[in-house]
Coordinates of C-alpha atoms in Angstrom, one line a residue:
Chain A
X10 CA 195.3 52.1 70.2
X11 CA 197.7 54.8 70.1
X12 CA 196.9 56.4 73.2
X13 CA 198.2 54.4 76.2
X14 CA 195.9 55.6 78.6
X15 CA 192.2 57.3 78.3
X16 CA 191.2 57.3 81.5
X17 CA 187.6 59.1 80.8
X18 CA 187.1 58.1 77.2
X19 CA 185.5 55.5 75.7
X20 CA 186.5 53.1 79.1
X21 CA 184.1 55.1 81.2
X22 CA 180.3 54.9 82.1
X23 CA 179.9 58.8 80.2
X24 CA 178.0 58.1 77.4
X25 CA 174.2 56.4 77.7
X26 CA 175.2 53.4 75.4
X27 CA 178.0 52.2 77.6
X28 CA 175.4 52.6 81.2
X29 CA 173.1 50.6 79.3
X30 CA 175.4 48.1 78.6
X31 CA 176.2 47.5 82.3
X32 CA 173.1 47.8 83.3
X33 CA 171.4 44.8 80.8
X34 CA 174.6 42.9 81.4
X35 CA 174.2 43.2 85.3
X36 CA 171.0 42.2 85.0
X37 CA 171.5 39.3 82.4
X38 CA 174.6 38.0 84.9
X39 CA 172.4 38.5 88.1
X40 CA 169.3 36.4 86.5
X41 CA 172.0 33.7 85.0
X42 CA 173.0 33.5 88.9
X43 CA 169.6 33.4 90.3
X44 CA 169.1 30.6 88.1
X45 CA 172.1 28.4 89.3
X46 CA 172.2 29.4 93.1
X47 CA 168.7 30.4 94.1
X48 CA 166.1 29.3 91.9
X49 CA 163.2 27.4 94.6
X50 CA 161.0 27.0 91.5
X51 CA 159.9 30.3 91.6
X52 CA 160.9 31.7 88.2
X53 CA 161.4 28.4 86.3
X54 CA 158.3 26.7 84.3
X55 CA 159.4 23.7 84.9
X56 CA 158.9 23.6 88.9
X57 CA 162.1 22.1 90.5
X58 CA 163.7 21.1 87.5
X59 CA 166.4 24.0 86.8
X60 CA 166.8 23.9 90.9
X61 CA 167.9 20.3 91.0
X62 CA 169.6 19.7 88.1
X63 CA 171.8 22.9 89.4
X64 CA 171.8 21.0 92.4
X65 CA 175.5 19.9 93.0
X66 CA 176.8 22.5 91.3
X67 CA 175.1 24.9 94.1
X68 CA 176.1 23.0 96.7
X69 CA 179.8 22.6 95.7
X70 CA 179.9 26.8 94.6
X71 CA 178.6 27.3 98.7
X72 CA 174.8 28.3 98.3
X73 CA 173.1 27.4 100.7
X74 CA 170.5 24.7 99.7
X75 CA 167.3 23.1 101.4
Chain B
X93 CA 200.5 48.2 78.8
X94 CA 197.0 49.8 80.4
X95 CA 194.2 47.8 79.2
X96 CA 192.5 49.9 76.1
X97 CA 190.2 47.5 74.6
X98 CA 186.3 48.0 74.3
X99 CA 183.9 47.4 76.8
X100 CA 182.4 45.0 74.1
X101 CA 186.3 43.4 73.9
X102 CA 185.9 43.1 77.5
X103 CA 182.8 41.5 77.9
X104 CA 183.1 39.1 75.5
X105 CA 186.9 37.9 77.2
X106 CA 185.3 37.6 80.1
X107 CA 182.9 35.7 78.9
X108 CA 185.2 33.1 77.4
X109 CA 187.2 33.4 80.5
X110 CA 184.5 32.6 82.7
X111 CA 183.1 29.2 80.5
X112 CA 186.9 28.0 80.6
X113 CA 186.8 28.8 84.4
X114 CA 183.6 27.2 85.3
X115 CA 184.0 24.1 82.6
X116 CA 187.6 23.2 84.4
X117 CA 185.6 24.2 88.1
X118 CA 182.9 21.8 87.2
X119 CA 186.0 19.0 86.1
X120 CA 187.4 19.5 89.4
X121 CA 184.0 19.1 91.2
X122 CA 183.4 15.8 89.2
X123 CA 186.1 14.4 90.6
X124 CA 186.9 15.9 94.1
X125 CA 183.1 16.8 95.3
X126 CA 180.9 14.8 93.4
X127 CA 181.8 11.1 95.9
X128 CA 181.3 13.4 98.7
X129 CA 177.5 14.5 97.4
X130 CA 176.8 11.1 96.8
X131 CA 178.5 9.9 100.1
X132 CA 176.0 12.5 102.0
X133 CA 173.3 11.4 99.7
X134 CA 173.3 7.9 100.8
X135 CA 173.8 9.1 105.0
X136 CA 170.5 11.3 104.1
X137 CA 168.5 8.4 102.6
X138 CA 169.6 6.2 105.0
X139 CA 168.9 8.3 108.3
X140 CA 165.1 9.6 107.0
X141 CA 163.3 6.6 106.1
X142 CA 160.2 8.0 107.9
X143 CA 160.6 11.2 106.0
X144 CA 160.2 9.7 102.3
X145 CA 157.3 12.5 101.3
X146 CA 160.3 14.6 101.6
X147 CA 160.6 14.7 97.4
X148 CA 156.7 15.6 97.0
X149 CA 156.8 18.9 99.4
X150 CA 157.7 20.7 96.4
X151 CA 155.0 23.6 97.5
X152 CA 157.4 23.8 100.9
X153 CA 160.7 24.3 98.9
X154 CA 161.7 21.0 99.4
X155 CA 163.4 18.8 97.5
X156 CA 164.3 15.1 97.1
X157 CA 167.3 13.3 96.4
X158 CA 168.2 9.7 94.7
X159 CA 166.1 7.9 92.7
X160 CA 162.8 10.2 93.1
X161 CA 164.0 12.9 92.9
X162 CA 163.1 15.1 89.6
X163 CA 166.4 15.0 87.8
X164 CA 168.6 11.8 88.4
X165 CA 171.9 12.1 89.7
X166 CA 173.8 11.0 86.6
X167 CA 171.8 14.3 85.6
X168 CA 172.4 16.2 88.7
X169 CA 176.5 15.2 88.3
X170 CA 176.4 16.6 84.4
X171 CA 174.0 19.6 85.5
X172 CA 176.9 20.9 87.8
X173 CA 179.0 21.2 84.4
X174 CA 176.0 23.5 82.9
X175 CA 175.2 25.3 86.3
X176 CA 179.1 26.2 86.5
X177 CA 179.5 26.7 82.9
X178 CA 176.8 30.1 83.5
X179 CA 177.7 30.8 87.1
X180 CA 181.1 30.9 85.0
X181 CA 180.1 33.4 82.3
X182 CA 178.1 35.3 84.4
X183 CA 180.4 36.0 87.1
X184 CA 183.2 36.6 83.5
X185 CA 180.7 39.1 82.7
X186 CA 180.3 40.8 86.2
X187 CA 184.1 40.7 86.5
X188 CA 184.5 42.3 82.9
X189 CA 182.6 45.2 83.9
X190 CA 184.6 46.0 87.4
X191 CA 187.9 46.3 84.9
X192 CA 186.4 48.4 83.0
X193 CA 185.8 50.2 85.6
X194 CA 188.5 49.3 87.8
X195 CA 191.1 50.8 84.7
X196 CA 190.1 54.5 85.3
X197 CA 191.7 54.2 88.5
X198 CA 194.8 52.4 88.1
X199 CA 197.8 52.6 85.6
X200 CA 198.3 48.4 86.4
X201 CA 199.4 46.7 83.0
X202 CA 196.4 45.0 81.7
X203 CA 197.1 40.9 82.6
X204 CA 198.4 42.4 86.3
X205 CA 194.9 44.8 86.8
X206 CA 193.0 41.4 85.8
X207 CA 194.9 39.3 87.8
X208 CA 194.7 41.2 90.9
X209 CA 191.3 42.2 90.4
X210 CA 190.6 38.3 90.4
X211 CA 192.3 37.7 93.5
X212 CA 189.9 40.6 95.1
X213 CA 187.1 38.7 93.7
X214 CA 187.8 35.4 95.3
X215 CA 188.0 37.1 98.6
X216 CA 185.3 38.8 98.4
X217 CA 182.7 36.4 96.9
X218 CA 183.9 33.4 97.9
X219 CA 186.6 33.9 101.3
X220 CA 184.7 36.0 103.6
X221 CA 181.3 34.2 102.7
X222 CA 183.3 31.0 102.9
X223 CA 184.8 31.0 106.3
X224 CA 181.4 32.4 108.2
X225 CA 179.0 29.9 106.0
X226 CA 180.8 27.2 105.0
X227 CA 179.6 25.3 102.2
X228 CA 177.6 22.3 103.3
X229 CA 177.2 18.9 101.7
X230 CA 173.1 17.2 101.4
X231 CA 171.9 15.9 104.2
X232 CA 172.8 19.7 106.5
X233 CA 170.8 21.7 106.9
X234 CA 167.4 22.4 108.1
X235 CA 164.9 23.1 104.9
X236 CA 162.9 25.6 107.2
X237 CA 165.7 28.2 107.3
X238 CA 166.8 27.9 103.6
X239 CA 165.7 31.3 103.4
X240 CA 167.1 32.9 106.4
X241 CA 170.5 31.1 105.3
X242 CA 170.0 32.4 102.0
X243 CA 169.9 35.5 102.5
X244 CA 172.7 35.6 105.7
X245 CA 175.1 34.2 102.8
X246 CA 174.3 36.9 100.6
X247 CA 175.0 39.6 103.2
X248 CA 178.1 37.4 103.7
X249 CA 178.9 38.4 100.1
X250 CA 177.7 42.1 100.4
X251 CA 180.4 41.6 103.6
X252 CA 183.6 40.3 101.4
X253 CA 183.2 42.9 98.9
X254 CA 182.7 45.7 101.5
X255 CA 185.9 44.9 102.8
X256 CA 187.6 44.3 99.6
X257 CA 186.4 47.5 98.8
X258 CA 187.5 49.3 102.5
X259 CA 191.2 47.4 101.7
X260 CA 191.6 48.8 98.4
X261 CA 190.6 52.0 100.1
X262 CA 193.4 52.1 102.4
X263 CA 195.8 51.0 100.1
X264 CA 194.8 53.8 97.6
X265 CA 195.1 56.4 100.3
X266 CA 198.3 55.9 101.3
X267 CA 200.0 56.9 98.0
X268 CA 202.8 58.1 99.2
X269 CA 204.2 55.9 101.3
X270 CA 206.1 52.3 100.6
X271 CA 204.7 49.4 98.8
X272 CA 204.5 47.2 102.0
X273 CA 203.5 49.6 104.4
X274 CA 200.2 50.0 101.8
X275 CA 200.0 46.7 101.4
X276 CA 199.6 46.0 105.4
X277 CA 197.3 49.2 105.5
X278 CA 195.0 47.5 103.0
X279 CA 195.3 43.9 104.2
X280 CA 194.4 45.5 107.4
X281 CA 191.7 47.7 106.3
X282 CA 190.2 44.1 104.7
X283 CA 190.9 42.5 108.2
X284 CA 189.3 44.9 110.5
X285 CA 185.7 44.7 108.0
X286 CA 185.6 41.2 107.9
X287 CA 186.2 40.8 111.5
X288 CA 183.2 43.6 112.5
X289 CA 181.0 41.9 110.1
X290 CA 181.6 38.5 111.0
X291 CA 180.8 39.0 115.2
X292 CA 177.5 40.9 113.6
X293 CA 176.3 38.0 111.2
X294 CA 174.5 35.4 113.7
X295 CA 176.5 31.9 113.3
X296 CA 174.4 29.0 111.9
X297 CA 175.1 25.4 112.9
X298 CA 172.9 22.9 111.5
X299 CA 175.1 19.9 111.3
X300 CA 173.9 17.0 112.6
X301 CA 175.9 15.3 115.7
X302 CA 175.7 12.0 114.0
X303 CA 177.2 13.5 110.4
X304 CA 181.1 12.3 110.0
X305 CA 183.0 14.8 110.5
X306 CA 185.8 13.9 107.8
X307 CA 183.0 13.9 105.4
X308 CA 181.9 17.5 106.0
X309 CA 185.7 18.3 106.1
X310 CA 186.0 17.0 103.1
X311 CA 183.2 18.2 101.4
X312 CA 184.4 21.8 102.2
X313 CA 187.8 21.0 101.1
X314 CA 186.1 20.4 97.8
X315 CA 184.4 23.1 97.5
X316 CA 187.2 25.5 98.4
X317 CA 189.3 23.7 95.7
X318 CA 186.4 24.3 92.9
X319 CA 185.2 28.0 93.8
X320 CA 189.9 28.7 94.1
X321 CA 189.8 26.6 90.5
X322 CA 187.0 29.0 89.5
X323 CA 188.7 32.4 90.1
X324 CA 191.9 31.2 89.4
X325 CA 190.8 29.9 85.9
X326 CA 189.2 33.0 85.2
X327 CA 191.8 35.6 86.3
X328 CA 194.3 33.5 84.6
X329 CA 192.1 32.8 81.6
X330 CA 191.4 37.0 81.2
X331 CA 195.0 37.8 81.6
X332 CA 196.2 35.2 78.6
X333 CA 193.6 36.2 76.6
X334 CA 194.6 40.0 77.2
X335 CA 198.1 39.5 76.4
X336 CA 197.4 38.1 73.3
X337 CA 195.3 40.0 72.3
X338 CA 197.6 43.3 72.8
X339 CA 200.7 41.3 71.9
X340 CA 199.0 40.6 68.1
X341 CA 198.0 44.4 67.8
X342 CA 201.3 46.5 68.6
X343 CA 204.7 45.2 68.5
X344 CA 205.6 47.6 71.3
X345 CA 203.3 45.7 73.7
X346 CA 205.4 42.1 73.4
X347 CA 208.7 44.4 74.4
X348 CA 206.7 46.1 77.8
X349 CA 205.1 42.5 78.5
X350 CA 208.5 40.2 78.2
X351 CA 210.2 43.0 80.6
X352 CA 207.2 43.0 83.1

């Protein structure tokens, strides 16, 4: 913490651990948001279950829906 | 004081940050949006008696409101807290990663990178989108172009943060001259994108002429005030959480934030 600025160090995408990181969180965050806004029954089990009970909360965040 | 946490530091604040965010969204939608669903609810039901299969063309993509439909809306009104509550986190997590990156590029004190960087957010993800595809209550919108209208919002979104990006741009190349003059470059910049992109992007108008007009109004009202609640939350939410943090770990920090 002593340094008050690292602008390539440790903060950056250089080292393999910290891409992979983005990358599985991008693709955790952009699932999570499929989920909520998108979902048609497509990926879900459970046929329109997830995609209604995500229902107002899609149509209040501005997704379009049915 | 720059931000010089770890990305793991980061993440996890944003995550917090974004379940505060979408938990206080979701309070706000309770209260302001949820008597407008239901309001739009009861106008669809009661316009489309003839069309009561509606619920069981769940091989179409349809789907069915009231009492048939799959999840009730008692469980409908609490699954807006959950589907906010990980839209929340997730966009938290997103917006944790674009500081991370963001702070290679700018020498902004932590709370003021996170706080601008919200702002950016909400224009790009939920203004632009916003204003070309407003957010629609039930009972608009015709089921047999959910996916064209799908995917015309999400280049909506692609829009916002092309010209968020194209501002920033402008504002970054003009480093040597005033703080305003940036500023209106950069506001510009944002401007001129969103304006291109919105006379490309077709328009869609599927509201009925028999739906009240105060009630669609109103509904998008609503859902301006929980998508601003969102962002707002969550910028604000980071930036506490980052002050904190950097407040409890150096004593230096508390002097640079009290005189910023």
């Amino acid at each position: 913490m002593a340094i008050a600025h690292s602008p390539s160090r440790d903060t950056g995408l250089d080292n393999l651990a910290t891409v992979l990181v983005t990358v599985g969180v991008v693709l955790l965050a952009l699932l999570t948001l499929y989920l909520v806004g998108f979902d048609q029954g497509a990926v879900s089990r459970s046929g329109m279950f997830l995609h209604e009970l995500m229902h107002d909360g899609r149509h209040l965040l501005g997704v379009p829906c049915h | 004081m720059p931000l010089t946490d770890s990305l793991k530091t980061l993440l996890l604040r944003g995550l917090l940050a974004g379940l505060i965010a979408g938990l206080l969204a979701a309070s706000v939608g309770y209260f302001v949006g949820e008597p407008r669903i239901d309001a739009a609810i009861a106008i669809e039901e009661a316009a489309a008696p003839a069309e009561h299969g509606h619920g069981e063309e769940e091989a179409t993509g349809g789907h069915s409101h009231g009492d048939e439909a799959e999840v009730s809306r008692s469980g409908q009104k609490a699954g807006q807290f959950l589907a906010l509550g990980l839209a929340g986190m997730a966009f938290g997590a997103l917006f944790a990663l674009a500081i991370n990156l963001a702070r290679r590029f700018s020498t902004l004190s932590g709370p003021r990178l996170v706080l601008t960087g919200a702002v950016l957010a909400w224009a790009a993800i939920v203004a632009v989108p916003f204003f070309k595809y407003p957010a629609n209550p039930p009972a608009v919108g015709d089921p047999d172009t959910i996916n064209d209208r799908t995917w015309l919002w999400v280049a909506a979104v692609v829009l916002g943060l092309l010209a968020v990006t194209a501002g920033v741009a402008a504002y970054r190349a003009l480093a040597s001259q005033l703080g305003t003059v940036r500023l209106i470059a950069g506001v510009a910049a944002f401007v001129l994108v969103t304006t291109v992109g919105y006379l490309v992007l077709p328009g869609v108008n599927e509201v009925a002429d028999d739906f009240p007009a105060s009630l669609l109004w109103e509904f998008r009202v609503a859902s301006l005030a929980q998508t601003a609640t969102l962002w707002a939350s969550l910028g604000l939410a980071f930036a506490a959480l980052t002050e904190f943090a950097s407040r409890r770990s150096t004593p230096v920090a508390e002097q640079v934030a009290t005189a910023g």
